[in-house]
Amino acid sequence: MKPRFHALKGVEDILPPDTYLWRDIERKAMQAFGPCGFEEIKIPIIEHTELFLRSIGETTDIVEKEMYTFTDKGGRSVTLRPEGTAPVVRAYVEHNLATRPSPQKFFYRGPMFRYERPQKGRQRQFYQIGVEAFGVAEPGIDAEVIAMLIDFLEKAGLSSSLSLELNSIGCDVCRPDYKAKLREYFGGRLSELCPDCARRFEQNPLRILDCKVERCAALKQDAPLITDSLCEACRTHFDELKNLLGNLGIDYKLNPRMVRGLDYYTRTTFEVTTNLLGAQNAVAAGGRYDKLVEEFGGPPTPAIGFAAGTERLAALLQSTLKAPSPSLFIATLGAEASREALKMAVSLRRKGIWTEIGYGGASLKSQLRKADRTGAVYVFIIGEDELRERKAKWKNLKDGSSGEVRLEDAEGFIQNAGQRLA
RNA sequence: GUGGGCGUAGCUCAACGGCAGAGCACUGGACUGUGGCUCCAGGUGUUGUGGGUUCGAAACCCAUCGCCCACCCCA
């Protein structure tokens, strides 16, 4: 038998037991975000193409070659969201959320789409859990958001093997100066740069710092650092943030060469990386975007956010996964017993107890084998003899103990057993 | 978009020019109504697809599709 259909390249099914892990990750995120006042926002996965062009930046890789863009039946150019910040900002402006008490804090989760060649830790449809906080310019909120991210990752069970990198990439005031310095520095060595970087020199010289080609790496060794070119306001903001993180006991590594791939970032940028996922080492990343709300037609509103890659978190947590299993499996012999089992199962399930029933008129042996394979803790055996005496035989598959219980007491028996196990 | 690796049973893989196999898993039995352990039996295949070379191809060649990894970039 050969499947007639298969999933698209770079698009995966997430199956149990992995879905339990995913559910757990999202639950931990909500546990971390809730006390910080972040509320869930549901945003569309499809938007006007223009939204992403204007926010992410026309010369970024995402916009240049990775967007799922098409024309809908109404002739509009639409795009499957490649990231979550732009849609949230759009919603913030569209619904006048600035009129609510500041700060407004949101989290979202769901799929993003980027047309890239898939590889380890990178899919075309991938999931993110992200947050955005609007309306606070002070570095305190930067520290809050970063602390919340660290708290989330720790709750999820991955404090080790992760490192937090921090940078400031300046603002409208100081970044032009820095770009000029970079062009001055690389200008004389243009021929030594790789072809990609030669192109970046014109479009966005900051990206040269991110290049991994060896000869560029050597060249940029002595390149001027953004952190040496920050204006007074940006410097103060950055220094204060570092102080606050220090006070909170949050370890970080300054990385003055960290450049984010989206144009809307200002000042603070940060990234949480791991060395356990191959080449795709970013687990979560974010930063401040103080101009975006205004650019989208809202009032001048400072903002900051981050997004974490759910697949990558799940990949890091894989080994500790333990899926739940049924509390009870009812094996039956005969049609009458089968009816009795169904009644009992429906009743138990209403009480929230995971109950499975043996089907197919299979032998008791095969039903028990199936019960064992489902991981059920208890089995009830109901045959003709038991039915006549209105009782069920029970067996604990974990420790092998067994006995009998009257049918009318059976539900209570399992409920009590469940409490003992819990 | 570029480079490399790999496509054989549900899964992991052998066979590397001469009859397509093993382990695991699955189903049944040994044990008429008691799982796991053991033993026995059973089924699974267009060897990704199409062409070529050859007396003979899973193997060699070409093309194509798919998957994986890496570059680029990112979560």
XYZ file of C-alpha atoms (C1' of nucleotides) in Angstrom:
497
model
C 0.000 0.000 0.000
C 1.366 3.342 -0.974
C 0.053 6.660 0.324
C -1.636 8.687 -2.371
C -0.877 11.944 -0.620
C 1.925 13.252 1.493
C 2.510 16.479 3.380
C 4.201 19.354 1.578
C 7.931 19.808 1.871
C 8.898 21.435 5.130
C 5.443 20.945 6.603
C 5.037 18.357 9.331
C 2.371 16.530 11.262
C 2.879 16.665 15.006
C 1.653 13.341 16.402
C 1.066 11.980 19.875
C 2.979 11.615 22.081
C 4.716 14.786 20.867
C 1.457 16.720 21.089
C 1.547 16.199 24.872
C 4.946 17.816 24.952
C 3.692 20.722 22.855
C 0.696 21.183 25.095
C 3.005 21.201 28.094
C 5.273 23.812 26.531
C 2.347 26.107 25.817
C 0.971 25.585 29.298
C 4.329 26.509 30.833
C 4.433 29.602 28.664
C 1.037 30.702 29.922
C 2.077 30.010 33.506
C 5.063 32.274 33.000
C 3.250 35.001 31.065
C 0.036 35.200 33.091
C 1.493 36.664 36.284
C 3.251 39.298 34.170
C -0.076 40.481 32.828
C 0.272 39.143 29.315
C -3.052 38.153 27.773
C -3.658 35.994 24.745
C -4.381 37.566 21.387
C -5.496 35.549 18.373
C -4.222 37.027 15.140
C -4.874 35.899 11.564
C -2.318 33.794 9.763
C -2.901 35.774 6.586
C -2.390 39.508 6.034
C -1.907 42.074 3.304
C 1.568 41.564 1.832
C 2.300 45.240 2.334
C 2.161 44.797 6.106
C 5.239 42.609 6.090
C 7.078 44.577 3.416
C 6.824 47.719 5.486
C 7.712 46.222 8.851
C 10.237 43.469 8.239
C 12.040 45.414 5.548
C 12.177 45.094 1.793
C 15.806 44.034 1.672
C 15.635 41.343 4.326
C 15.884 37.685 3.368
C 12.414 37.004 4.720
C 10.818 39.493 2.360
C 13.129 38.966 -0.578
C 12.812 35.233 -0.881
C 10.942 33.517 1.934
C 7.357 34.732 1.924
C 4.345 32.672 0.952
C 2.743 35.375 -1.143
C -0.115 34.937 -3.592
C -2.996 36.774 -5.158
C -6.421 35.907 -3.766
C -9.619 35.718 -5.755
C -10.237 39.401 -5.177
C -6.930 40.323 -6.749
C -5.267 41.300 -3.464
C -1.676 40.373 -2.725
C -1.774 38.406 0.534
C 0.916 36.652 2.543
C 0.965 33.873 5.110
C 2.540 35.479 8.145
C 6.288 34.854 8.410
C 6.325 36.250 11.953
C 3.908 37.499 14.572
C 4.955 40.989 15.561
C 3.647 42.840 12.514
C 0.120 41.363 12.781
C -0.047 42.127 16.507
C 1.041 45.704 15.919
C -1.526 45.988 13.149
C -4.217 44.755 15.550
C -3.003 47.139 18.248
C -3.365 50.091 15.938
C -6.539 48.906 14.214
C -8.426 48.445 17.496
C -7.054 51.602 19.123
C -5.600 49.610 21.967
C -3.494 52.629 22.859
C -6.648 54.040 24.453
C -6.559 51.276 27.043
C -4.327 51.613 30.093
C -0.672 51.230 29.230
C 1.154 48.957 29.079
C -0.829 46.619 26.875
C 0.724 43.157 26.956
C -0.127 40.253 24.685
C 1.045 36.777 23.858
C 0.214 34.661 20.828
C 1.003 31.185 19.577
C 0.612 29.503 16.263
C 2.154 28.700 12.921
C 4.398 30.946 10.852
C 5.380 30.348 7.246
C 8.666 30.888 5.472
C 9.584 29.380 2.143
C 13.079 28.074 2.949
C 14.948 24.842 2.346
C 14.084 22.696 5.355
C 16.828 21.379 7.592
C 17.283 20.362 11.194
C 15.198 22.694 13.346
C 13.825 24.575 10.371
C 10.480 23.970 8.676
C 8.460 25.978 6.211
C 5.533 25.901 8.595
C 6.836 26.343 12.112
C 5.266 27.403 15.377
C 6.098 30.289 17.615
C 5.060 31.449 21.041
C 5.550 35.176 21.182
C 4.839 38.200 23.352
C 4.553 41.932 22.720
C 4.396 44.755 25.280
C 3.295 48.230 24.176
C 3.678 51.632 25.724
C 6.702 51.562 28.000
C 9.936 53.265 26.984
C 11.858 52.591 30.180
C 14.400 49.750 30.227
C 12.500 48.205 33.122
C 10.094 46.571 30.728
C 13.013 45.173 28.709
C 14.254 43.514 31.880
C 10.762 42.273 32.758
C 10.285 40.701 29.360
C 13.691 39.041 29.364
C 13.171 37.774 32.903
C 9.821 36.363 31.856
C 11.406 34.554 28.916
C 14.070 33.032 31.135
C 11.408 32.045 33.641
C 9.396 30.359 30.890
C 12.390 28.415 29.616
C 13.244 27.296 33.132
C 9.660 26.245 33.823
C 9.734 24.264 30.595
C 12.792 22.482 31.912
C 15.609 23.912 29.867
C 17.693 26.265 31.877
C 20.935 24.450 31.134
C 22.584 24.431 27.717
C 21.057 27.804 26.909
C 22.717 31.171 26.791
C 21.297 34.667 26.585
C 22.985 37.135 24.267
C 22.323 40.839 24.508
C 22.972 43.835 22.335
C 21.737 47.306 21.516
C 21.522 48.323 17.899
C 20.770 51.985 18.522
C 18.025 54.152 17.128
C 17.300 56.611 14.334
C 19.694 59.046 15.914
C 22.798 56.918 16.274
C 22.450 54.120 13.775
C 23.020 56.256 10.668
C 26.297 57.393 12.195
C 27.272 53.830 12.892
C 26.391 52.707 9.372
C 28.597 55.481 8.063
C 31.459 54.286 10.257
C 30.990 50.741 9.026
C 30.994 51.833 5.400
C 34.120 53.821 6.075
C 35.783 50.783 7.639
C 34.747 48.211 5.029
C 34.859 50.665 2.124
C 38.576 50.265 1.568
C 38.344 46.476 1.774
C 35.348 45.940 -0.422
C 37.176 43.521 -2.693
C 38.086 41.324 0.273
C 34.480 40.769 1.339
C 32.419 37.818 0.135
C 29.912 38.606 -2.653
C 26.994 38.589 -0.226
C 28.681 41.084 2.013
C 29.612 43.291 -0.903
C 25.898 43.533 -1.568
C 25.150 44.087 2.107
C 27.627 46.951 2.132
C 25.176 48.986 0.121
C 21.882 47.744 1.483
C 22.525 47.124 5.142
C 26.142 47.147 6.311
C 25.119 45.900 9.761
C 24.530 42.487 8.271
C 28.193 42.109 7.397
C 28.818 41.634 11.108
C 26.623 38.563 11.025
C 28.468 36.864 8.147
C 30.027 33.499 8.889
C 32.343 33.365 5.894
C 35.851 33.067 7.258
C 37.506 35.915 5.485
C 34.687 38.260 6.434
C 34.957 37.082 10.017
C 38.617 37.995 9.988
C 37.895 41.386 8.462
C 35.198 42.337 10.896
C 37.445 41.516 13.836
C 38.524 45.142 14.079
C 35.328 46.711 12.768
C 33.806 49.471 14.876
C 31.199 48.256 17.368
C 27.671 49.601 17.531
C 27.908 49.778 21.275
C 30.699 52.343 20.898
C 28.511 54.502 18.669
C 25.307 54.661 20.692
C 23.823 58.070 21.299
C 23.471 59.295 24.868
C 19.857 58.157 25.209
C 20.510 54.684 23.814
C 23.622 54.261 25.929
C 21.752 55.195 29.095
C 18.943 52.808 28.214
C 21.365 49.968 27.556
C 23.441 50.584 30.689
C 20.332 50.694 32.823
C 19.071 47.449 31.314
C 22.363 45.729 32.081
C 22.114 46.993 35.664
C 18.577 45.715 36.023
C 19.447 42.291 34.636
C 22.381 42.154 37.034
C 20.058 42.977 39.935
C 17.736 40.193 38.842
C 20.606 37.728 38.735
C 20.112 37.007 35.063
C 23.262 35.910 33.264
C 23.849 37.316 29.822
C 26.601 37.632 27.298
C 27.131 40.892 25.481
C 27.342 40.324 21.754
C 27.958 43.617 19.968
C 27.889 41.777 16.633
C 24.435 40.298 17.037
C 22.221 41.704 14.308
C 18.617 40.714 13.962
C 17.105 39.814 10.623
C 14.192 42.201 10.802
C 14.518 45.914 10.148
C 12.064 47.158 12.750
C 14.275 46.581 15.774
C 15.662 49.495 17.765
C 17.885 49.580 20.838
C 17.622 46.315 22.796
C 17.960 43.032 20.940
C 18.452 39.626 22.490
C 18.662 35.998 21.551
C 18.610 32.724 23.479
C 20.763 30.086 21.824
C 21.670 26.456 22.369
C 24.503 24.339 21.055
C 22.357 21.204 20.926
C 20.338 21.801 17.786
C 22.865 21.792 14.985
C 23.149 24.878 12.854
C 19.826 26.375 13.845
C 20.824 27.473 17.309
C 18.317 30.212 18.102
C 15.591 29.078 20.484
C 14.042 32.449 21.159
C 14.806 35.974 20.093
C 13.393 39.448 20.284
C 13.941 43.088 20.874
C 12.554 46.572 21.047
C 10.720 48.206 18.140
C 9.966 51.761 19.157
C 8.968 53.099 15.736
C 6.726 50.393 14.348
C 3.408 51.397 15.905
C 3.833 54.918 14.571
C 4.794 53.609 11.163
C 1.576 51.602 11.115
C -0.416 54.759 11.743
C -0.746 54.583 15.520
C 0.427 57.070 18.122
C 4.169 57.047 18.883
C 4.406 53.965 21.090
C 7.535 52.204 22.289
C 7.266 48.422 22.331
C 9.229 45.244 22.903
C 8.659 41.551 22.304
C 10.139 38.167 21.579
C 9.240 34.890 19.912
C 10.284 31.347 20.779
C 10.353 28.467 18.288
C 8.093 25.701 19.552
C 9.671 22.920 17.438
C 13.081 23.861 18.766
C 11.888 23.882 22.358
C 10.229 20.519 21.787
C 13.393 19.103 20.246
C 15.355 20.105 23.336
C 12.795 18.531 25.660
C 12.208 15.304 23.731
C 14.036 12.988 26.084
C 12.016 13.877 29.168
C 8.691 13.173 27.498
C 6.233 10.941 29.348
C 2.835 10.484 27.729
C -0.242 9.707 29.812
C -2.074 6.386 29.506
C -5.529 5.031 30.319
C -6.502 4.422 33.926
C -8.681 1.464 33.046
C -9.140 -1.087 30.293
C -12.324 -3.174 30.333
C -11.949 -6.606 28.763
C -15.176 -8.453 28.044
C -16.374 -11.849 26.902
C -19.782 -12.000 25.293
C -22.250 -9.452 23.965
C -23.963 -8.928 27.308
C -20.701 -8.097 29.078
C -19.759 -5.809 26.228
C -22.939 -3.781 26.766
C -22.196 -3.588 30.474
C -18.653 -2.391 29.758
C -19.860 0.346 27.443
C -22.254 1.628 30.098
C -19.510 1.637 32.712
C -17.012 3.300 30.390
C -19.346 6.119 29.413
C -20.131 6.775 33.055
C -16.459 6.769 34.097
C -15.484 9.016 31.218
C -18.078 11.555 32.360
C -16.116 11.655 35.591
C -12.925 12.317 33.673
C -11.414 8.854 33.949
C -9.666 7.635 30.808
C -11.280 4.263 30.074
C -10.709 1.959 27.112
C -12.802 -1.019 26.045
C -11.689 -4.261 24.412
C -13.269 -4.664 21.007
C -13.423 -7.066 18.139
C -14.635 -10.131 19.971
C -10.984 -10.886 20.624
C -9.804 -13.548 23.020
C -9.215 -12.503 26.587
C -5.534 -13.014 26.014
C -5.379 -10.602 23.143
C -7.502 -8.060 25.002
C -5.104 -8.192 27.916
C -2.167 -7.847 25.596
C -3.803 -4.783 24.118
C -4.508 -3.416 27.592
C -0.854 -3.832 28.440
C 0.212 -2.051 25.297
C -2.024 0.931 25.936
C -0.241 1.313 29.258
C -3.484 0.994 31.231
C -2.970 0.621 34.949
C -6.072 -1.428 35.740
C -8.056 -4.011 33.795
C -11.576 -5.127 34.523
C -12.533 -8.540 33.216
C -16.238 -9.066 32.705
C -17.359 -12.440 31.358
C -20.466 -14.553 31.658
C -19.574 -15.846 35.117
C -18.905 -12.360 36.452
C -22.060 -11.014 34.894
C -24.147 -13.719 36.567
C -22.738 -12.711 39.942
C -22.837 -8.962 39.137
C -19.119 -8.477 39.694
C -15.909 -7.821 37.793
C -12.463 -9.259 38.183
C -9.811 -6.537 38.447
C -6.126 -6.715 37.855
C -3.383 -4.163 38.339
C -1.099 -4.495 35.348
C 1.724 -2.637 37.004
C 2.134 -4.831 40.077
C 0.160 -7.919 39.059
C -2.239 -7.798 41.993
C -5.816 -8.855 41.347
C -9.194 -9.405 42.971
C -12.914 -9.007 42.534
C -15.274 -6.115 42.923
C -19.064 -5.887 42.671
C -20.225 -4.083 39.539
C -22.055 -1.466 41.571
C -18.805 -0.672 43.414
C -16.565 -0.826 40.346
C -16.602 2.868 39.525
C -15.767 3.844 43.059
C -12.984 1.285 43.077
C -11.317 2.883 40.073
C -11.831 6.409 41.346
C -10.173 5.504 44.638
C -7.413 3.668 42.852
C -6.816 6.729 40.712
C -6.457 8.860 43.808
C -4.004 6.395 45.328
C -1.919 6.549 42.166
C -2.002 10.324 42.024
C 18.846 29.607 -4.721
C 23.832 26.502 -3.863
C 26.518 22.033 -2.117
C 26.806 17.019 0.024
C 24.491 12.360 1.777
C 20.531 8.851 1.513
C 15.902 6.229 -0.727
C 15.041 -2.036 0.174
C 8.807 -4.843 4.781
C 5.016 -0.554 9.431
C 10.254 0.779 11.931
C 15.881 0.007 12.071
C 18.869 -1.913 8.544
C 21.540 -6.211 5.580
C 22.331 -8.212 0.750
C 26.757 -4.223 -3.328
C 26.266 -7.946 -10.608
C 23.632 -14.181 -9.646
C 16.765 -17.109 -5.865
C 15.223 -9.954 -1.874
C 16.777 -11.126 3.871
C 17.286 -10.255 9.464
C 15.880 -7.896 14.003
C 11.942 -5.162 16.105
C 6.727 -4.494 15.577
C 1.975 -6.812 14.137
C -1.684 -11.235 14.150
C -2.634 -16.094 15.860
C -1.246 -20.365 18.716
C 1.398 -23.207 22.768
C -2.014 -21.635 27.617
C -10.945 -23.352 25.461
C -11.241 -17.081 30.385
C -5.525 -13.750 32.328
C -0.798 -9.125 29.702
C 4.698 -8.629 30.253
C 9.038 -13.590 29.710
C 9.800 -17.933 26.368
C 8.822 -20.967 22.046
C 6.162 -21.916 17.338
C 3.514 -20.266 13.029
C 1.849 -16.350 9.595
C 1.497 -11.898 6.196
C 3.670 -7.984 4.433
C 7.796 -5.573 -1.007
C 6.342 -2.490 -8.429
C 14.016 -2.515 -3.807
C 11.035 5.836 -4.635
C 9.825 6.501 -10.148
C 11.276 6.304 -15.465
C 14.850 4.938 -18.850
C 19.786 2.760 -20.117
C 24.095 -0.946 -19.731
C 24.095 -6.464 -19.022
C 22.754 -13.335 -20.400
C 21.222 -11.380 -15.597
C 20.381 -4.913 -11.914
C 18.190 -3.574 -5.332
C 23.414 -2.985 -6.771
C 26.476 0.104 -12.405
C 25.014 4.740 -15.626
C 21.455 8.857 -16.769
C 17.166 11.467 -15.514
C 13.416 12.569 -12.116
C 10.891 12.805 -7.418
C 11.322 12.604 -2.206
C 13.868 12.825 2.499
C 18.058 14.377 5.476
C 22.248 17.570 6.498
C 24.879 21.949 5.486
C 25.438 27.048 3.157
C 22.462 31.539 2.972
C 19.251 33.223 6.795
C 16.475 32.530 10.869
C 12.524 30.706 15.718
